[in-house]
Short mmCIF file of C-alpha atoms in Angstrom, two decimals:
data_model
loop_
_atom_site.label_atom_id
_atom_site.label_comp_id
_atom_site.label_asym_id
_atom_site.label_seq_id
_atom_site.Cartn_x
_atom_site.Cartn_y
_atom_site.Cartn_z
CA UNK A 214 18.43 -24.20 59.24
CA UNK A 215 18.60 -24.21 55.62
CA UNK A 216 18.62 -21.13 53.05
CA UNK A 217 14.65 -19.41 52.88
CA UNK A 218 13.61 -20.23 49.52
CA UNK A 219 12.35 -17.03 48.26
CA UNK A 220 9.57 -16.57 45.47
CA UNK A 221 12.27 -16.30 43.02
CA UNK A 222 13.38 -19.57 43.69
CA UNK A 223 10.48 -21.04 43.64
CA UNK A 224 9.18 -19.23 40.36
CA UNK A 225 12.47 -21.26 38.90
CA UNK A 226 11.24 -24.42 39.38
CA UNK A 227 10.00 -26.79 37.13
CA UNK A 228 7.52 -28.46 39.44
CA UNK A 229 6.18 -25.13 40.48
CA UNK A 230 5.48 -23.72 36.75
CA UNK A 231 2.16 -23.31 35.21
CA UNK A 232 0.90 -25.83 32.82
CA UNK A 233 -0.84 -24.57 29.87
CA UNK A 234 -2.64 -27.40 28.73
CA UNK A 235 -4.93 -27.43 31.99
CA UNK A 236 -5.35 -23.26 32.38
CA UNK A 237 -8.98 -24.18 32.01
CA UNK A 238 -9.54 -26.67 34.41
CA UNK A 239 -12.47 -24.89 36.83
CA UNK A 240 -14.35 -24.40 33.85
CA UNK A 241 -14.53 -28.17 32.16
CA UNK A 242 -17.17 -30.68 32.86
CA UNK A 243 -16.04 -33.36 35.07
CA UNK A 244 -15.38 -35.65 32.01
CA UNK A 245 -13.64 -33.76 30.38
CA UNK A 246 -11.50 -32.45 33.31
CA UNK A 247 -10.81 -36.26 34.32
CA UNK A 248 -9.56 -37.01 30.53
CA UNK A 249 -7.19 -33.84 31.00
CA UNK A 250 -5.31 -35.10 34.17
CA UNK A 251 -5.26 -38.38 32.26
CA UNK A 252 -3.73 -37.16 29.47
CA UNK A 253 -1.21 -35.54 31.38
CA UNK A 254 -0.57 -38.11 33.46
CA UNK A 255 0.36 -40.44 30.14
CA UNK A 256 3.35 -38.38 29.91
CA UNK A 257 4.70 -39.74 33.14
CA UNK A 258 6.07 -42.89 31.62
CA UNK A 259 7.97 -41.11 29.17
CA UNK A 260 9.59 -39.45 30.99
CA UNK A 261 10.68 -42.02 33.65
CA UNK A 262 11.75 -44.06 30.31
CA UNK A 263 14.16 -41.54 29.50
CA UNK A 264 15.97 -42.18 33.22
CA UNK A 265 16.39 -45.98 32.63
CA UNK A 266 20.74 -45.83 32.31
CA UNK A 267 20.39 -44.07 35.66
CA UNK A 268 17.53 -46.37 37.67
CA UNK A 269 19.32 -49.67 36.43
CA UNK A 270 22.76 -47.80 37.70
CA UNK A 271 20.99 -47.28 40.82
CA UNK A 272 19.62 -50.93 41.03
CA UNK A 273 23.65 -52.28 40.28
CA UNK A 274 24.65 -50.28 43.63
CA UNK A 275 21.75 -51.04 45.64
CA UNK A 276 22.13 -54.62 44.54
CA UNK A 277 26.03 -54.81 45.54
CA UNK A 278 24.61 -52.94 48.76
CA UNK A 279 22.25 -55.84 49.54
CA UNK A 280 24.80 -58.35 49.42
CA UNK A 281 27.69 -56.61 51.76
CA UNK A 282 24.86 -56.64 54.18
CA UNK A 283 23.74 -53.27 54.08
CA UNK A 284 20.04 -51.68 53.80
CA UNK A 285 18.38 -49.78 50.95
CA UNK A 286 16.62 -46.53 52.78
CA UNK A 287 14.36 -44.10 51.35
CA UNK A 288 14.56 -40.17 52.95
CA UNK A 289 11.78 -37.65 51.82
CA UNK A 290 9.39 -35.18 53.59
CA UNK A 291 6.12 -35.09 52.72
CA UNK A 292 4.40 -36.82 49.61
CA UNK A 293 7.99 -37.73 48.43
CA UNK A 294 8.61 -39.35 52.21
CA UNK A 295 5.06 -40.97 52.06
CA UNK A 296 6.06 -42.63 49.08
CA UNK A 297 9.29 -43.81 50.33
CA UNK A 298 7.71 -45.56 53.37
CA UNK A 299 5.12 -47.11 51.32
CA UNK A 300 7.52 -48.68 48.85
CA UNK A 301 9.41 -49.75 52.12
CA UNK A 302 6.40 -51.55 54.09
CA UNK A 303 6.03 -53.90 51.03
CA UNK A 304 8.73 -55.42 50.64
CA UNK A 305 9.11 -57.59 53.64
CA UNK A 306 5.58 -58.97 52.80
CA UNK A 307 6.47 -59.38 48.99
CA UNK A 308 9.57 -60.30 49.44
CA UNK A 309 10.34 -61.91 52.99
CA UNK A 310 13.30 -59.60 53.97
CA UNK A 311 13.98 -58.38 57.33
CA UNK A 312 11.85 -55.57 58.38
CA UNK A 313 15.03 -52.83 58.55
CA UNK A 314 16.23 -54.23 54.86
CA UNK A 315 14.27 -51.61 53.45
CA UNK A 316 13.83 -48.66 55.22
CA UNK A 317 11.58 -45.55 54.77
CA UNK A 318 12.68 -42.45 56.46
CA UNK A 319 9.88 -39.13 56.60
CA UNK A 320 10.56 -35.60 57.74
CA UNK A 321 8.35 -35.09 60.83
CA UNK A 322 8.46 -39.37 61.68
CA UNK A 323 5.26 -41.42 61.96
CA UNK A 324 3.20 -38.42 62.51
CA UNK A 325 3.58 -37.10 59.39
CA UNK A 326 2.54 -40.00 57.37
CA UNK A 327 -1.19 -39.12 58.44
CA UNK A 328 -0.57 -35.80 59.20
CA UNK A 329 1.04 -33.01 57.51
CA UNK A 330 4.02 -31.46 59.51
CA UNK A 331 5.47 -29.37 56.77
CA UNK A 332 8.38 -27.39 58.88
CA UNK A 333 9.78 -30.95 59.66
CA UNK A 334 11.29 -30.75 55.79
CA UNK A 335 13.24 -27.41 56.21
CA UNK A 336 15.79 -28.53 58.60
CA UNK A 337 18.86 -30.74 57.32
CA UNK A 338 19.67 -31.51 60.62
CA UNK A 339 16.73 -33.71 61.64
CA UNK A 340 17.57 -35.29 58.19
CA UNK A 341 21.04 -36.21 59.52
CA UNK A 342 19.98 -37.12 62.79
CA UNK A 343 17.18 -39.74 61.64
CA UNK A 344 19.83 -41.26 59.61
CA UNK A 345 22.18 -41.42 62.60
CA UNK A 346 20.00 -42.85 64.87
CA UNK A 347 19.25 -45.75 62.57
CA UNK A 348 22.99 -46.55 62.63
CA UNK A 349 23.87 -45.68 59.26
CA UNK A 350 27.12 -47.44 57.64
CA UNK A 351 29.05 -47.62 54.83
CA UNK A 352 27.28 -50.05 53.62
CA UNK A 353 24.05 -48.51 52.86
CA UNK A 354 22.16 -46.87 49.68
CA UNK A 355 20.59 -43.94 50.94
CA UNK A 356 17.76 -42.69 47.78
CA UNK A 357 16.93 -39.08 48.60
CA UNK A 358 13.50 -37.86 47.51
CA UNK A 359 12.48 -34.19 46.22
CA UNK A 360 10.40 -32.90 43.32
CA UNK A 361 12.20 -30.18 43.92
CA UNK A 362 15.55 -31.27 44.54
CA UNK A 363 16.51 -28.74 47.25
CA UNK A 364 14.56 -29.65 50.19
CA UNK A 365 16.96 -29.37 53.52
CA UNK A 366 15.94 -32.48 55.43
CA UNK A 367 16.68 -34.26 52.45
CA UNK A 368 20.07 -31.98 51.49
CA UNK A 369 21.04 -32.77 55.08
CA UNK A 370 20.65 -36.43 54.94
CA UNK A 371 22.32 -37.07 51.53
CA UNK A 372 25.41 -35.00 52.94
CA UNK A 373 25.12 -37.16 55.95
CA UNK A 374 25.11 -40.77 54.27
CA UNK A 375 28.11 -39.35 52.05
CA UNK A 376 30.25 -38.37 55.42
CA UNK A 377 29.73 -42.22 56.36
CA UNK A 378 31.41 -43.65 52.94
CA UNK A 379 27.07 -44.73 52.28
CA UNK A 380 26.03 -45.21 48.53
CA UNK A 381 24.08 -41.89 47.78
CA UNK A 382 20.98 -41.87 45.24
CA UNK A 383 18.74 -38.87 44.47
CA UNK A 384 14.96 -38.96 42.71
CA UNK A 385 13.95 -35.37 42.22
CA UNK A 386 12.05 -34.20 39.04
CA UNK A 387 13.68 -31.07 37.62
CA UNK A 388 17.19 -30.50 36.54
CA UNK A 389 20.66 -28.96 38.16
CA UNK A 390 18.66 -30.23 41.25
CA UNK A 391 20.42 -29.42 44.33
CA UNK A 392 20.71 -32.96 45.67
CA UNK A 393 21.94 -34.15 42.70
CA UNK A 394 25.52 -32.37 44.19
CA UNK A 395 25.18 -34.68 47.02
CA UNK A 396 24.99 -38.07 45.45
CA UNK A 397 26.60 -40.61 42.99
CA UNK A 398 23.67 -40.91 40.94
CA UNK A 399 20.52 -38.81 39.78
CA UNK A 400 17.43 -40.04 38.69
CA UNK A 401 15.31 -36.98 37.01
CA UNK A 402 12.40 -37.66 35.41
CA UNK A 403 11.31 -34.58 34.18
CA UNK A 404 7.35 -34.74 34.39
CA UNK A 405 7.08 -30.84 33.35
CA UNK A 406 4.23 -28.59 35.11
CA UNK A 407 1.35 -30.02 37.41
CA UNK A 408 -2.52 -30.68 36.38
CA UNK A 409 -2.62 -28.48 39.18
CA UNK A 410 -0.14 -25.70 39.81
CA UNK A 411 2.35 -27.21 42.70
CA UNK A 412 0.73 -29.90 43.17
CA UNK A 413 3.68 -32.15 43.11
CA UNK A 414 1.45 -35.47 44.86
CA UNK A 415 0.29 -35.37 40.68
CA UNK A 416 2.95 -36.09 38.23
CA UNK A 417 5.74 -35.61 39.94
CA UNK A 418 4.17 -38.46 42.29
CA UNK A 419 3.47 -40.92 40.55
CA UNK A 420 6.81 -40.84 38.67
CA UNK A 421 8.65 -41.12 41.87
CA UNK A 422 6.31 -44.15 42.63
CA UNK A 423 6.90 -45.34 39.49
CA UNK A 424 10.97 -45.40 40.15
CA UNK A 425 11.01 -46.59 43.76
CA UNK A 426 8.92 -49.96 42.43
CA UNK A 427 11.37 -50.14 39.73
CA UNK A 428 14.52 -50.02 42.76
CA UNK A 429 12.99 -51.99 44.86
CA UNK A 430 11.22 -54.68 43.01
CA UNK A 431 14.52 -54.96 40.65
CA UNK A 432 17.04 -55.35 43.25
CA UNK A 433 14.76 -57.96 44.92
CA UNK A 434 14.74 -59.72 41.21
CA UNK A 435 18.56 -59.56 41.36
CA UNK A 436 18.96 -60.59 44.85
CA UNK A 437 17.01 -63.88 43.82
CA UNK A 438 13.48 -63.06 45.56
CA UNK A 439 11.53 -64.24 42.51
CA UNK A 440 11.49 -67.16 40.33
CA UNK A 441 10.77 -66.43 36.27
CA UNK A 442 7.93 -63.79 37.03
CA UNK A 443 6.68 -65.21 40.57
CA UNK A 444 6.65 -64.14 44.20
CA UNK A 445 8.64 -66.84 45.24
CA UNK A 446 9.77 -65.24 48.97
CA UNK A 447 6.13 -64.04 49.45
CA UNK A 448 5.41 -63.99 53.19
CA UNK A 449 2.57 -66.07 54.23
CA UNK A 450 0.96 -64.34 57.06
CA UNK A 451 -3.19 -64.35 55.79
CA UNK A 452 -5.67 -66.13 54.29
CA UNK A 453 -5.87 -64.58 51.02
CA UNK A 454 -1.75 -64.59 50.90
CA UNK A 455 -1.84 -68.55 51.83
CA UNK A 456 -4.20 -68.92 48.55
CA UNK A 457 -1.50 -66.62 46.54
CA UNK A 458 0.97 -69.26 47.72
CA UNK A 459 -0.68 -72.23 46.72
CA UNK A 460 -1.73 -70.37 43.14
CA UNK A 461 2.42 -69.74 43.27
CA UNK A 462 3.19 -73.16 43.69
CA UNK A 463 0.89 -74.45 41.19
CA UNK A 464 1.95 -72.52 38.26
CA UNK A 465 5.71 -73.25 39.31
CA UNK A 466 5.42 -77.37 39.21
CA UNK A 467 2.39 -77.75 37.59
CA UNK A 468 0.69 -79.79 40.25
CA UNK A 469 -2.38 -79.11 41.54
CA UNK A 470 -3.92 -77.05 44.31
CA UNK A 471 -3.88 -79.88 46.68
CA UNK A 472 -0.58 -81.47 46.19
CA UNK A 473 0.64 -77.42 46.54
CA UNK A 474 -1.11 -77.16 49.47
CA UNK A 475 0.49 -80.17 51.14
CA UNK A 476 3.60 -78.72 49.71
CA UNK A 477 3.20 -75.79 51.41
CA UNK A 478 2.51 -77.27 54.69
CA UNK A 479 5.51 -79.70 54.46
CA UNK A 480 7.69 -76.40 53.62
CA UNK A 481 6.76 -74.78 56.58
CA UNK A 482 5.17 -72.44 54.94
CA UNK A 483 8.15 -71.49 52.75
CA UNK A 484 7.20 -70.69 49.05
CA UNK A 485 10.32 -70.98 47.27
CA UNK A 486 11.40 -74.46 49.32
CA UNK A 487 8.15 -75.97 48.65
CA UNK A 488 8.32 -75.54 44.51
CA UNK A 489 12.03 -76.70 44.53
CA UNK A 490 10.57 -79.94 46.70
CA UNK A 491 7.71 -80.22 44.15
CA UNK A 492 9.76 -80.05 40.95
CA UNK A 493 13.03 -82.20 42.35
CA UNK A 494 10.89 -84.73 44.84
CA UNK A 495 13.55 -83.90 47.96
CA UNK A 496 12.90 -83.95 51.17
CA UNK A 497 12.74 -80.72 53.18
CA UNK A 498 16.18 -80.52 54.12
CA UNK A 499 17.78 -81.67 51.69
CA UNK A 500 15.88 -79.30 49.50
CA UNK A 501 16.93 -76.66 51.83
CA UNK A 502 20.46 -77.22 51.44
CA UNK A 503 20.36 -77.27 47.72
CA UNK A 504 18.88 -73.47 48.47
CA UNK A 505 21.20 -72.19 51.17
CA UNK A 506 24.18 -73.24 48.51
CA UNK A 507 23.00 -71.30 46.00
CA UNK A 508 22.25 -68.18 47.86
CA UNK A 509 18.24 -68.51 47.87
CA UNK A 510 18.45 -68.15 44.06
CA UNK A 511 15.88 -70.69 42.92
CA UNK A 512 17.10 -71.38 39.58
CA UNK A 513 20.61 -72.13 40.55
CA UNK A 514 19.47 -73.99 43.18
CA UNK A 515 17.51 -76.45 40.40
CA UNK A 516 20.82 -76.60 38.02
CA UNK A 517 22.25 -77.74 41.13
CA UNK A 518 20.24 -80.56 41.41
CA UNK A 519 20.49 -81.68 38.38
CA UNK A 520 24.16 -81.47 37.84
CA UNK A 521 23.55 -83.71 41.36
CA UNK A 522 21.70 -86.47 39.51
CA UNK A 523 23.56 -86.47 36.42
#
């Protein structure tokens, strides 16, 4: 078990200081008291501004990651783990990766996503364990998740994934953060004190949010999921995503909703191979070859053509 953190130690904490802007928020009408927590909540941008050098760091290992074949994985307990899983469940929707290619570890498992099982985050060796059992490798990017920065299943973890040779990332929100010893690279954005005393699911939240879109949704961009500013790899699995697709394919060949449609159906279903068939008039498989040789990245996939055809 890890050390007890005493009230000193928590006293010390950024995330757990008083904020003296909202002191008075039992006593202000409701909108009022909603235009406070909005006003503190513009400051959360700023300050995950100021950790750009370190998020587009992370993205370059998580990116070289990707491409040895290894898995981007999110460990947290509590709010910080819910976040991590949710980040995690979209992308193979968005973004038509494997289900394990992003991964969203919580202290407490499955359980705790619903329900609250706060002793699961004081021991660092269920953090080490969950890791394990997912076969953890070398070639991994492990992104440890804290407000606080000291939380054991998450301390436990980090020094796990650095015993297997894994890239090691940590998001807290304070400073000298206690994970930040366990990994190559820290992400802090410093949100100061909470609307509400502690209540780290605030600020401190929605900055980590905030940061885990910008990893995932970047390394995606650089991996070749998306094409200019479209969902390209979307997954087609519902009604209202099949109409995404066709609006997709539209505003990527200019054609028009039927012609996309057909598209899509001739594709299989397949997003990006049904816009490179609409804008180079190839077949399925040859269109699909053009794709495979440049490593699902659209663009280079159309240069390709055309240095074809010249």
């Amino acid at each position: 078990m890890a050390d007890k953190l005493t009230l000193g130690d928590l006293k010390r904490l950024a995330s757990e200081a008083r904020n003296p802007r909202t002191e008075d928020l039992d006593l202000l009408p409701i909108q009022q008291l909603v235009a406070r927590i909005n006003a503190e909540d513009k400051l959360v941008a700023e300050a995950v501004e100021r950790e750009i050098p370190q998020i587009a760091q992370a993205v370059e290992v998580i990116v070289a990651a990707h491409r040895a074949g290894g898995r981007l994985i999110y460990v947290g307990a509590g709010t910080s783990g819910r976040l991590g899983v949710l980040d995690a469940s979209e992308c193979p929707p968005t973004f038509s990766v494997a289900a394990d290619a992003v991964l969203g570890l919580i202290a407490g498992g499955d359980t705790a996503l619903r329900h609250s099982v706060e002793t699961a985050e004081d021991n660092p060796v269920w953090g080490r364990n969950d890791l394990r059992d997912i076969g953890l490798t070398k070639n991994d990017a492990v992104v440890g998740i804290s407000v606080s920065g000291r939380t054991p299943y998450v301390l436990g973890a980090l020094e796990y994934a650095r015993s297997v040779g894994a890239t090691t990332i940590a998001l807290t929100c304070v400073g000298d953060a206690r994970i930040s010893h366990e990994a190559e690279i820290t992400i802090a954005p410093r949100v100061g004190a909470e609307i509400l005393t502690g209540s780290t699911r605030m600020k401190s939240g929605t900055a980590q949010k905030m940061v885990l879109n910008m990893l995932s949704t970047a390394t995606m961009i650089r991996s070749g999921r998306t094409y200019k500013n479209l969902m390209v790899d979307v997954t087609v699995s519902n009604q209202k995503l099949e109409t995404r697709a066709v609006h997709i394919i539209c505003e990527a060949t200019g054609v028009g909703p039927d012609e996309a449609a057909a598209l899509l159906a001739e594709s299989d279903r397949n997003v990006k191979l049904a816009i490179l068939m609409g804008l180079t008039g190839l077949d399925k498989n040859r269109a699909q070859s053009f794709l495979t040789g440049a490593d699902g990245f659209l663009r280079a996939a159309l240069s390709a053509t055309q240095k074809k055809s010249a």
